[in-house]
mmCIF file of C-alpha atoms in Angstrom:
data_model
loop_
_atom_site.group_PDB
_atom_site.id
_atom_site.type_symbol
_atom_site.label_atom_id
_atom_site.label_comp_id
_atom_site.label_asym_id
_atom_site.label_seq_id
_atom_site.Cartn_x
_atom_site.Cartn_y
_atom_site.Cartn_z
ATOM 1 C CA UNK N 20 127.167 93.211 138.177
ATOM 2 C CA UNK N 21 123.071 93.787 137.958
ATOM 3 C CA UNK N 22 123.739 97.713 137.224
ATOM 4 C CA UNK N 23 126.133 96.293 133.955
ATOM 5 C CA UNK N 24 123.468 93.882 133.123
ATOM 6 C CA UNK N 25 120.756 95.991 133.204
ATOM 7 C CA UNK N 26 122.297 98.530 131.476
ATOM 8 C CA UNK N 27 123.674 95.986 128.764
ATOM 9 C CA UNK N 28 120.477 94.751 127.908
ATOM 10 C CA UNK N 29 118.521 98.136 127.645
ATOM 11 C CA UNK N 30 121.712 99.205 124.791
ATOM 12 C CA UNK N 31 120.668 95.427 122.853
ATOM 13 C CA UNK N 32 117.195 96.853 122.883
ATOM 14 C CA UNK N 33 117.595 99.699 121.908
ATOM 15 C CA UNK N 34 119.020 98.429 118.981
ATOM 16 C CA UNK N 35 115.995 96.659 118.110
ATOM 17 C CA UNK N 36 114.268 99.729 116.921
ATOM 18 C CA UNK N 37 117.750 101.585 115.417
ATOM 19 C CA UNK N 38 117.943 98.759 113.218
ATOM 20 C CA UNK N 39 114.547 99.017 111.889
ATOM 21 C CA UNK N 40 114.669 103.016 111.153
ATOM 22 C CA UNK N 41 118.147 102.438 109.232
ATOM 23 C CA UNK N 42 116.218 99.607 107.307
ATOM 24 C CA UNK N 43 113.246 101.874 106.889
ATOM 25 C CA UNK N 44 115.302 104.957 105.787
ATOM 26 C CA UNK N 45 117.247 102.383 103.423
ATOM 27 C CA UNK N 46 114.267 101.507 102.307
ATOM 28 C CA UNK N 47 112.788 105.174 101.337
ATOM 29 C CA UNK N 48 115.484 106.036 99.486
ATOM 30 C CA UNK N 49 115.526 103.394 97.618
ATOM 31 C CA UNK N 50 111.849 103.560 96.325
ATOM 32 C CA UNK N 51 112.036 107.247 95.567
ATOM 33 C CA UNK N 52 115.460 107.652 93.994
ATOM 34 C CA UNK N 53 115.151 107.590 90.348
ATOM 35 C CA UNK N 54 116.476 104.575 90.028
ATOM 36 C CA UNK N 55 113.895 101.834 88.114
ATOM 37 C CA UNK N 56 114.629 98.203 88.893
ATOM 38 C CA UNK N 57 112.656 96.665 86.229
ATOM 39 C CA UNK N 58 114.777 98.886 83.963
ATOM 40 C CA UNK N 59 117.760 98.193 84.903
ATOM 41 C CA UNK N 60 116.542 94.126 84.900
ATOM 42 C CA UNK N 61 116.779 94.308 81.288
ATOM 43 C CA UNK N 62 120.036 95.740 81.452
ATOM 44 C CA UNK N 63 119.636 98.434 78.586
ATOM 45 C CA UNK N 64 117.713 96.506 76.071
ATOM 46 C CA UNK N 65 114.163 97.352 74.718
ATOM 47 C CA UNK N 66 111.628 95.605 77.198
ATOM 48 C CA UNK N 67 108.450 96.415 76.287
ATOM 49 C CA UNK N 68 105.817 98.020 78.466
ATOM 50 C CA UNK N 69 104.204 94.447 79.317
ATOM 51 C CA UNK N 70 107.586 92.780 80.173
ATOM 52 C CA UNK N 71 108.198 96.114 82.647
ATOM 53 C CA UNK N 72 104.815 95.731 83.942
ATOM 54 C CA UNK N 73 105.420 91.967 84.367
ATOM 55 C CA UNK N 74 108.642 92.513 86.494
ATOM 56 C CA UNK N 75 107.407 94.877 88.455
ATOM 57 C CA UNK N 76 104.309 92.452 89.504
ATOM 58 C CA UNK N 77 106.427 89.450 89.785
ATOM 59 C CA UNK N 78 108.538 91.733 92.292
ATOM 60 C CA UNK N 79 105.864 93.469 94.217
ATOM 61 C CA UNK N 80 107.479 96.933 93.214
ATOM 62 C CA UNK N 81 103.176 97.555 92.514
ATOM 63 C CA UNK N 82 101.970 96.723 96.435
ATOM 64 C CA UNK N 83 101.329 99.835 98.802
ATOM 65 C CA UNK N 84 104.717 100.594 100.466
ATOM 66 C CA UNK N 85 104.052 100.030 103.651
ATOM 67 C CA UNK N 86 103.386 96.375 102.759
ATOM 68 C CA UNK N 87 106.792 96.396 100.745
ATOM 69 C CA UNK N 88 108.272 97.177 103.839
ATOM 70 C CA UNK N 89 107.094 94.508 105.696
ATOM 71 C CA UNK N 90 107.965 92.580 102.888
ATOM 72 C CA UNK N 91 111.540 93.513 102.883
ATOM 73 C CA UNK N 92 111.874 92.951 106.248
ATOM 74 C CA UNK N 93 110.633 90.003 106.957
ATOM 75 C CA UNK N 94 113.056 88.434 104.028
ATOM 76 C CA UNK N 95 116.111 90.603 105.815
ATOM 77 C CA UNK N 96 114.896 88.044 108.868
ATOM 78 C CA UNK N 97 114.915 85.259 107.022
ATOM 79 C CA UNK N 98 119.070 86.042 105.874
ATOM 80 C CA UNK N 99 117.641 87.371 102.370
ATOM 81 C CA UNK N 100 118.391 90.295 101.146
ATOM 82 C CA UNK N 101 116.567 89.837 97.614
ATOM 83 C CA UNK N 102 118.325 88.990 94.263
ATOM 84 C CA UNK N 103 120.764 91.186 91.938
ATOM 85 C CA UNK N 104 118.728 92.296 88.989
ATOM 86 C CA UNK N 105 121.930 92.497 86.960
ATOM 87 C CA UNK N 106 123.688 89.360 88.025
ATOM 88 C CA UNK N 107 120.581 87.203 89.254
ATOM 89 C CA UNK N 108 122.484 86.534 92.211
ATOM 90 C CA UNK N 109 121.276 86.277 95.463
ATOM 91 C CA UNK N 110 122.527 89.771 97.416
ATOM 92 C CA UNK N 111 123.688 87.245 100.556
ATOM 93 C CA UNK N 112 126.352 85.311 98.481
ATOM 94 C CA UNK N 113 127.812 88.455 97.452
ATOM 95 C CA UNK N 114 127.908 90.157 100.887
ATOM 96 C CA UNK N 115 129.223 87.032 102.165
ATOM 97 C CA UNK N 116 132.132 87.243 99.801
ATOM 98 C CA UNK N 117 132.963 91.363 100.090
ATOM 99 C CA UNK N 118 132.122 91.788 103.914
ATOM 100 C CA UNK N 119 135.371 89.434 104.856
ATOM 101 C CA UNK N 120 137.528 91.448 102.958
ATOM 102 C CA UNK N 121 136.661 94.490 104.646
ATOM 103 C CA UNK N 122 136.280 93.225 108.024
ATOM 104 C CA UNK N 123 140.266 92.981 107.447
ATOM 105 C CA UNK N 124 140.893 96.257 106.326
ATOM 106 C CA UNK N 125 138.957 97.692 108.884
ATOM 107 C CA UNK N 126 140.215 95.569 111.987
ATOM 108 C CA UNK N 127 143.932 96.304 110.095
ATOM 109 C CA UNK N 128 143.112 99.822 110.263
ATOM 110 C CA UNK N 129 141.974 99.774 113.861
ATOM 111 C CA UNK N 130 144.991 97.850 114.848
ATOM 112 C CA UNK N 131 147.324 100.654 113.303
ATOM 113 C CA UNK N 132 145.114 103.262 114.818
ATOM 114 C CA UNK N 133 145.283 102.052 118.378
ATOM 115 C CA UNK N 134 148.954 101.081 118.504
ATOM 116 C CA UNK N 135 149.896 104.374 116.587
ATOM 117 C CA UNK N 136 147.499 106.396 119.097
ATOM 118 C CA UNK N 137 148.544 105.100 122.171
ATOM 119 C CA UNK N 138 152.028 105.428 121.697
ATOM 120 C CA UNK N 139 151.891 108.923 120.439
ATOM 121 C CA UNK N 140 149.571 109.955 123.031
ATOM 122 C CA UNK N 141 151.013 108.639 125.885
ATOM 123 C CA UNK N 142 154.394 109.814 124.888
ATOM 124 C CA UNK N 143 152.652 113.523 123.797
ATOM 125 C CA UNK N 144 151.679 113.590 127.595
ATOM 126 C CA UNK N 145 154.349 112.475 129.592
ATOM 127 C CA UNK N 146 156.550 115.001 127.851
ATOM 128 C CA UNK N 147 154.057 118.061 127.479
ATOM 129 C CA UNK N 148 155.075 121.109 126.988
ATOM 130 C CA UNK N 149 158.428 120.013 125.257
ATOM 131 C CA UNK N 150 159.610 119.588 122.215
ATOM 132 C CA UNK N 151 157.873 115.766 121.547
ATOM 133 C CA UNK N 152 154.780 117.198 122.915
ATOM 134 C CA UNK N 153 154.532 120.090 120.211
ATOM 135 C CA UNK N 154 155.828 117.683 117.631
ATOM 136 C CA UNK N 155 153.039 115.196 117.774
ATOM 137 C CA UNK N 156 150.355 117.530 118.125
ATOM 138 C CA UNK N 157 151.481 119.593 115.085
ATOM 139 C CA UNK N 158 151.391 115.790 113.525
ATOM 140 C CA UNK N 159 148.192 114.789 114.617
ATOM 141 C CA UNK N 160 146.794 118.515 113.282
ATOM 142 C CA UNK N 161 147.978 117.303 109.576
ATOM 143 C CA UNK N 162 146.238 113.860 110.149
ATOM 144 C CA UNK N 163 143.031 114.900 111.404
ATOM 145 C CA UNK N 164 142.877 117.637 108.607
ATOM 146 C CA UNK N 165 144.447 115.133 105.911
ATOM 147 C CA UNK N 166 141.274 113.070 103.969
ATOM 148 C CA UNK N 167 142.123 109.156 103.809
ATOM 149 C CA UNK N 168 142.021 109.107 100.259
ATOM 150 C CA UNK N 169 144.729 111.988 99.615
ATOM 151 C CA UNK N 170 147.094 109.867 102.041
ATOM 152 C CA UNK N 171 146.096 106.762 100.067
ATOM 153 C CA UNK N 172 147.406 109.059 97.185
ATOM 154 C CA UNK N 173 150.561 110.189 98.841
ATOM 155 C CA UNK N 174 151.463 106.620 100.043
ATOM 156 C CA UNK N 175 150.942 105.311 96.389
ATOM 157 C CA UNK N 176 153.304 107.640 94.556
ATOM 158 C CA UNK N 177 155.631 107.069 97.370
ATOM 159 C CA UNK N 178 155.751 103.736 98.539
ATOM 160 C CA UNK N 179 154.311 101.422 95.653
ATOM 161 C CA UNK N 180 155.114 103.790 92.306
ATOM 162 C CA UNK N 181 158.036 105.473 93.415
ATOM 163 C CA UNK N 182 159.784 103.107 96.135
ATOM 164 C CA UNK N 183 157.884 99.410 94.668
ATOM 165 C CA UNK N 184 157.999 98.318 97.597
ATOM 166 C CA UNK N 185 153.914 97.889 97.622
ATOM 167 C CA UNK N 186 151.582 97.171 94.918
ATOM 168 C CA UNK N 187 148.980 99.828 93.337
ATOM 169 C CA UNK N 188 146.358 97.334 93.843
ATOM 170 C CA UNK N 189 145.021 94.020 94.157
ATOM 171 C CA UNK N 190 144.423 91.607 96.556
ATOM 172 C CA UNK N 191 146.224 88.174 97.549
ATOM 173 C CA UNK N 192 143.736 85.716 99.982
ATOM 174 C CA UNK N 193 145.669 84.865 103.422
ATOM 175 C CA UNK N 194 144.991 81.343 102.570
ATOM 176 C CA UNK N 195 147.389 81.603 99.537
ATOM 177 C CA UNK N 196 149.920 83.671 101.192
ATOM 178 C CA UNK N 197 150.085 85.918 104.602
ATOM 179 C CA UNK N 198 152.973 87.903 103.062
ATOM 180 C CA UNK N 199 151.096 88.800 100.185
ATOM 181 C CA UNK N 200 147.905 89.384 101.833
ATOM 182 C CA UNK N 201 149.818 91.646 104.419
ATOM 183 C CA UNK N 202 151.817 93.256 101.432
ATOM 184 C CA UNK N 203 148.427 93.843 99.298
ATOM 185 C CA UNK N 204 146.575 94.941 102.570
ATOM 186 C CA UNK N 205 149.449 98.011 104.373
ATOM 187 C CA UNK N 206 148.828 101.027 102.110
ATOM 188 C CA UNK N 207 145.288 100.590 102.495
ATOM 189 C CA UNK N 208 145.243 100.199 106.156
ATOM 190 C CA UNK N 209 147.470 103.114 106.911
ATOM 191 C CA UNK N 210 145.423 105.547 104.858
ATOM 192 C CA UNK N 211 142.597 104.551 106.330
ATOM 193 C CA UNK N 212 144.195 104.510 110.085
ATOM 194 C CA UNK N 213 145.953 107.417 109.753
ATOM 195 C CA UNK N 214 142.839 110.321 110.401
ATOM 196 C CA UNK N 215 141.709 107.766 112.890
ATOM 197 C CA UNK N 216 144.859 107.714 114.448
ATOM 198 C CA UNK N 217 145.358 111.261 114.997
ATOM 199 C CA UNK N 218 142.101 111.784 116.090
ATOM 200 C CA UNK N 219 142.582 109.345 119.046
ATOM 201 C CA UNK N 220 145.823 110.480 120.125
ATOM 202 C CA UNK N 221 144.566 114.027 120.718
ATOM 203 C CA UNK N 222 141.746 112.670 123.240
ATOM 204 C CA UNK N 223 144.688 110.082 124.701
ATOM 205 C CA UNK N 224 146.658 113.042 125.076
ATOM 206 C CA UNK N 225 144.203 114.911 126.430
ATOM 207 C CA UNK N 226 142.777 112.027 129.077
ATOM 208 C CA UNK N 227 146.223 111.188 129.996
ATOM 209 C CA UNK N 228 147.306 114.778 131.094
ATOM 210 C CA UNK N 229 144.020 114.790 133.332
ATOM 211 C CA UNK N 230 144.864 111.170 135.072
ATOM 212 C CA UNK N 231 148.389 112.268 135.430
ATOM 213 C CA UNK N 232 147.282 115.822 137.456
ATOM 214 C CA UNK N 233 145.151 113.864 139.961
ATOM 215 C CA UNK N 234 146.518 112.906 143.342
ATOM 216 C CA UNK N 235 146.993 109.406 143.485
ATOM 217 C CA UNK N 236 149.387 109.862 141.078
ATOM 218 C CA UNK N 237 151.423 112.030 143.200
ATOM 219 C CA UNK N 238 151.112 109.539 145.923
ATOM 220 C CA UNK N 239 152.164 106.833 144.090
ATOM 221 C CA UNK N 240 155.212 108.539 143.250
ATOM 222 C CA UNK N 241 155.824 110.254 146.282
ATOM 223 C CA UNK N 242 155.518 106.320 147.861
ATOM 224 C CA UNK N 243 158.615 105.379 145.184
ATOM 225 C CA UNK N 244 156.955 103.694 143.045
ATOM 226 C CA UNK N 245 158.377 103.440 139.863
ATOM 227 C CA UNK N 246 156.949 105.752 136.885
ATOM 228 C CA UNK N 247 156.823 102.889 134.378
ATOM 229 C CA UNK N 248 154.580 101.039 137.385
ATOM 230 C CA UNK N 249 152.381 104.122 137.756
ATOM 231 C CA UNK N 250 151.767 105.034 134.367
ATOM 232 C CA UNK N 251 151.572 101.607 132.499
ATOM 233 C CA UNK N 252 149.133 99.905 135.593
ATOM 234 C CA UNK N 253 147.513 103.396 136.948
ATOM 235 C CA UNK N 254 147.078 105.707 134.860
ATOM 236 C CA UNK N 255 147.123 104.532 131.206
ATOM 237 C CA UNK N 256 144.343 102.019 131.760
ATOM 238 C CA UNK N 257 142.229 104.996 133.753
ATOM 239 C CA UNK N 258 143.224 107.319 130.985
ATOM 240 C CA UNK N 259 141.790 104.295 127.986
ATOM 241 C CA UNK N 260 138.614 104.775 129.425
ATOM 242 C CA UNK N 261 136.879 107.514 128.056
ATOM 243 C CA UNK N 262 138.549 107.635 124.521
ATOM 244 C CA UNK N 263 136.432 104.210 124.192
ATOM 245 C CA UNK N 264 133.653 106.131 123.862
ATOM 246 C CA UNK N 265 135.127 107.831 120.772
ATOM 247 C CA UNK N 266 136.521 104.766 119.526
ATOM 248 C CA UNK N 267 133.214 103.446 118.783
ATOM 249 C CA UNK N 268 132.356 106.230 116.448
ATOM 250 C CA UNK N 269 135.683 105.915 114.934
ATOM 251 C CA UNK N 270 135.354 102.550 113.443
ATOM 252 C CA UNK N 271 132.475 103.787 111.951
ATOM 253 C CA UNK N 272 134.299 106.060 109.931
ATOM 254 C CA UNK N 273 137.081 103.204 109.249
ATOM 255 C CA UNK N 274 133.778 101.181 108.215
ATOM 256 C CA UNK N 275 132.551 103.842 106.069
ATOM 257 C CA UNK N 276 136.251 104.874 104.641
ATOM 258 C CA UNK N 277 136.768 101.448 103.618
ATOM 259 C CA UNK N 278 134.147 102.221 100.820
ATOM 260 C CA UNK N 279 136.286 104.890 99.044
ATOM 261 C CA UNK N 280 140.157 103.187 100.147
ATOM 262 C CA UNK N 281 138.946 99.329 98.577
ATOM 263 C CA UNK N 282 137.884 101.478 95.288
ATOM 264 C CA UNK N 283 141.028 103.337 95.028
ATOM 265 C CA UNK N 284 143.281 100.055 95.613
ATOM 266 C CA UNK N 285 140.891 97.876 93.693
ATOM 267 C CA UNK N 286 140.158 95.747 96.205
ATOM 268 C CA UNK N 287 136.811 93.599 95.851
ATOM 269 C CA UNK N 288 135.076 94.204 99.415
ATOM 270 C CA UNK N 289 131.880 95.764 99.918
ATOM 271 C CA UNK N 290 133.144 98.953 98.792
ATOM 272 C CA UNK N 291 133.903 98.282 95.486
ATOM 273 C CA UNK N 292 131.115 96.359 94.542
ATOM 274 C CA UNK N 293 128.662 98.956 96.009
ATOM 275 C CA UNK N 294 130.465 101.588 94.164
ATOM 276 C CA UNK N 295 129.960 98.914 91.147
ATOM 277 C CA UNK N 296 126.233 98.579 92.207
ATOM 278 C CA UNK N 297 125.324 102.141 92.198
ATOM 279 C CA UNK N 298 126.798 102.516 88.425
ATOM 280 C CA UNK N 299 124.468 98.953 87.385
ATOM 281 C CA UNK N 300 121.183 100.502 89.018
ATOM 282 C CA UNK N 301 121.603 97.609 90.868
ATOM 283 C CA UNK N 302 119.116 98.775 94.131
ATOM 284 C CA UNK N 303 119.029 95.398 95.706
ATOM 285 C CA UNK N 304 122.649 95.194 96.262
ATOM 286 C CA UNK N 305 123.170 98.979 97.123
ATOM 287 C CA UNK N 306 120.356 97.958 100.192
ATOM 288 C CA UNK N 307 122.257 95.051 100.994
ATOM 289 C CA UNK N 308 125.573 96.462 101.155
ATOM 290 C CA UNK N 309 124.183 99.676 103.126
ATOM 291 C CA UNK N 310 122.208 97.731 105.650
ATOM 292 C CA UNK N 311 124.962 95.735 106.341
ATOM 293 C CA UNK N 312 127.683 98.278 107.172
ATOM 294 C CA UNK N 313 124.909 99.953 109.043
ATOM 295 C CA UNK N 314 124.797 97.090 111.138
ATOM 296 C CA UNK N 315 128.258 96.592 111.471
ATOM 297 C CA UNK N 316 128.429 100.030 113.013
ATOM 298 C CA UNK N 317 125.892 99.353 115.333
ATOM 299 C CA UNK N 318 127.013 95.794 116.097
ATOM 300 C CA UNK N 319 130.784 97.875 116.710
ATOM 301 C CA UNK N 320 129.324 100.507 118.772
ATOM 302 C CA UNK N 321 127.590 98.194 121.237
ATOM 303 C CA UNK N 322 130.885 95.982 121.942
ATOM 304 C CA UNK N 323 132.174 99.359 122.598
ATOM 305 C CA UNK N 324 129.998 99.863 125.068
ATOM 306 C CA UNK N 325 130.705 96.581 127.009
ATOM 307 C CA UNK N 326 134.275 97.167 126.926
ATOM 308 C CA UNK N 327 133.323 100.598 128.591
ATOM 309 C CA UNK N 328 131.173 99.014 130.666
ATOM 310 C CA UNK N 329 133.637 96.218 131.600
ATOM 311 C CA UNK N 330 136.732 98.970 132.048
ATOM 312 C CA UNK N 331 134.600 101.553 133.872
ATOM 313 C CA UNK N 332 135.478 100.530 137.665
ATOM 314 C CA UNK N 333 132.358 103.218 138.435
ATOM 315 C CA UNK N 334 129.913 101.225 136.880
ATOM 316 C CA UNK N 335 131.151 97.992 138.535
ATOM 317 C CA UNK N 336 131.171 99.414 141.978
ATOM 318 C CA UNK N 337 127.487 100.116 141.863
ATOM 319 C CA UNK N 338 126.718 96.512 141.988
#
């Protein structure tokens, strides 16, 4: 296991520096867009130059930049990511209530997409070249070229306006009631699975025709064992390995799809209220919220790569 270690720990520290440029780029954009934060402080009303000038002094928005930065990131240590200058709230109690609301869309949506993905692909390879075959790949063609929000759009007139059998929006706590949470939580998740899903099952597909042309596989049937033996213990977990390194990049999109899906179901994650924070001038949430899904990816992407580590029987025989 020293190769997996070793290799583990130079990934967590490589994050280390990854983190900081997404903070510093954050960070850029903020203090250049045109965006004023003593402005927007006073919400619209006539603040005189003084009480602007005060603001900004009380806030550091005078100090060089590079001393902002350290600044900022020495607070993001310390769990703070500064106070709304609309709501005078601090940014952390806000995340803290959005970010669980789209950690379940997203881990919905990555549910769907995996159990979607591997059935289709594995079924897509085992009968290639017939008629299943050509009808999931002309299937997963629509999805990947279909945008999540113009399925959202589909499943709405469908399935909540036309059918009822969803609601248009809103949200319902699993602590009041996992039907209703469930019920409030489907359309969003399978518009926001769907493009993941058919990108997946192309690369299962695809993985899964390579495993199942190699000759063990032949062996193993040619020794009588049965298919479902050989595929479901052999070759499907083989096959799993490499699309993990897509998958990674994948819930980075559900991450980032999230934003536009919780808007157009009016659901209050971090989507929403970013969406809400960008219309209030509100730059201290818009870091917040942006930091933080950047470091969900990143935190995402590196369990990734210990599951690929853990599955990759390579890696493990190098020890």
């Amino acid at each position: 296991m020293t190769v997996v270690v070793r290799m583990l720990a130079g990934r967590i520290l490589a994050l280390i520096p990854l983190l900081l440029g997404v903070i510093l780029f954050v960070f850029i954009v903020m203090r250049f867009s045109p965006v004023d934060p003593a402005m927007a402080a006073f919400n619209g009303a006539n603040a005189t130059a003084d009480q602007l000038q005060q603001f900004r002094e009380q806030n550091g928005l005078l100090d060089p930049l590079p001393l902002q930065y350290v600044h900022f990131v020495w607070h993001l240590l310390q769990g703070d990511f500064g106070t709304s200058v609309i709501t005078k709230e601090p940014v952390g109690q806000t995340i803290a209530t959005a970010l669980p609301l789209t950690v379940q869309l997203t881990l919905l949506g990555l549910a769907l997409a995996l159990v979607i993905s591997v059935v289709l692909g594995v079924t897509s390879a085992l009968f290639r070249g017939r008629w299943p075959d050509h009808l999931i790949r002309f299937v997963t063609l629509a999805g990947v070229a279909a945008p999540a929000f113009w399925i959202a759009l589909l499943l709405v007139q469908w399935l909540a306006v036309g059918k009822g059998l969803f609601p248009t929006s809103g949200y319902v706590s699993p602590a009041d009631s996992f039907s209703g949470w469930l019920n409030s939580l489907t359309l969003p998740a399978i518009a926001l699975a769907a493009p993941v899903a058919a990108q997946l099952t192309r690369v299962i597909r695809t993985s899964m025709v390579e495993e199942l042309d190699k000759d063990y596989v032949r062996t193993a049937r040619g020794g009588g064992l049965p298919p479902v033996v050989v595929v479901g213990r052999n070759v499907l977990r083989n096959a799993l390995v490499n699309p993990l390194t897509v998958l990674g990049l994948r819930v980075g999109y559900l991450l980032g799809g999230a934003v536009v899906i919780e808007t157009m179901f009016a659901l209050p994650g971090m989507g929403q209220n970013m969406i809400q924070a960008v219309q209030d001038g509100d730059t201290a949430k818009v870091q917040g919220f942006v930091i933080t899904i950047a470091a969900g990816f990143v935190l995402v992407n590196l369990i990734v790569d210990v599951l690929y580590l853990v599955a990759n029987p390579r890696l493990r025989s190098r020890s």
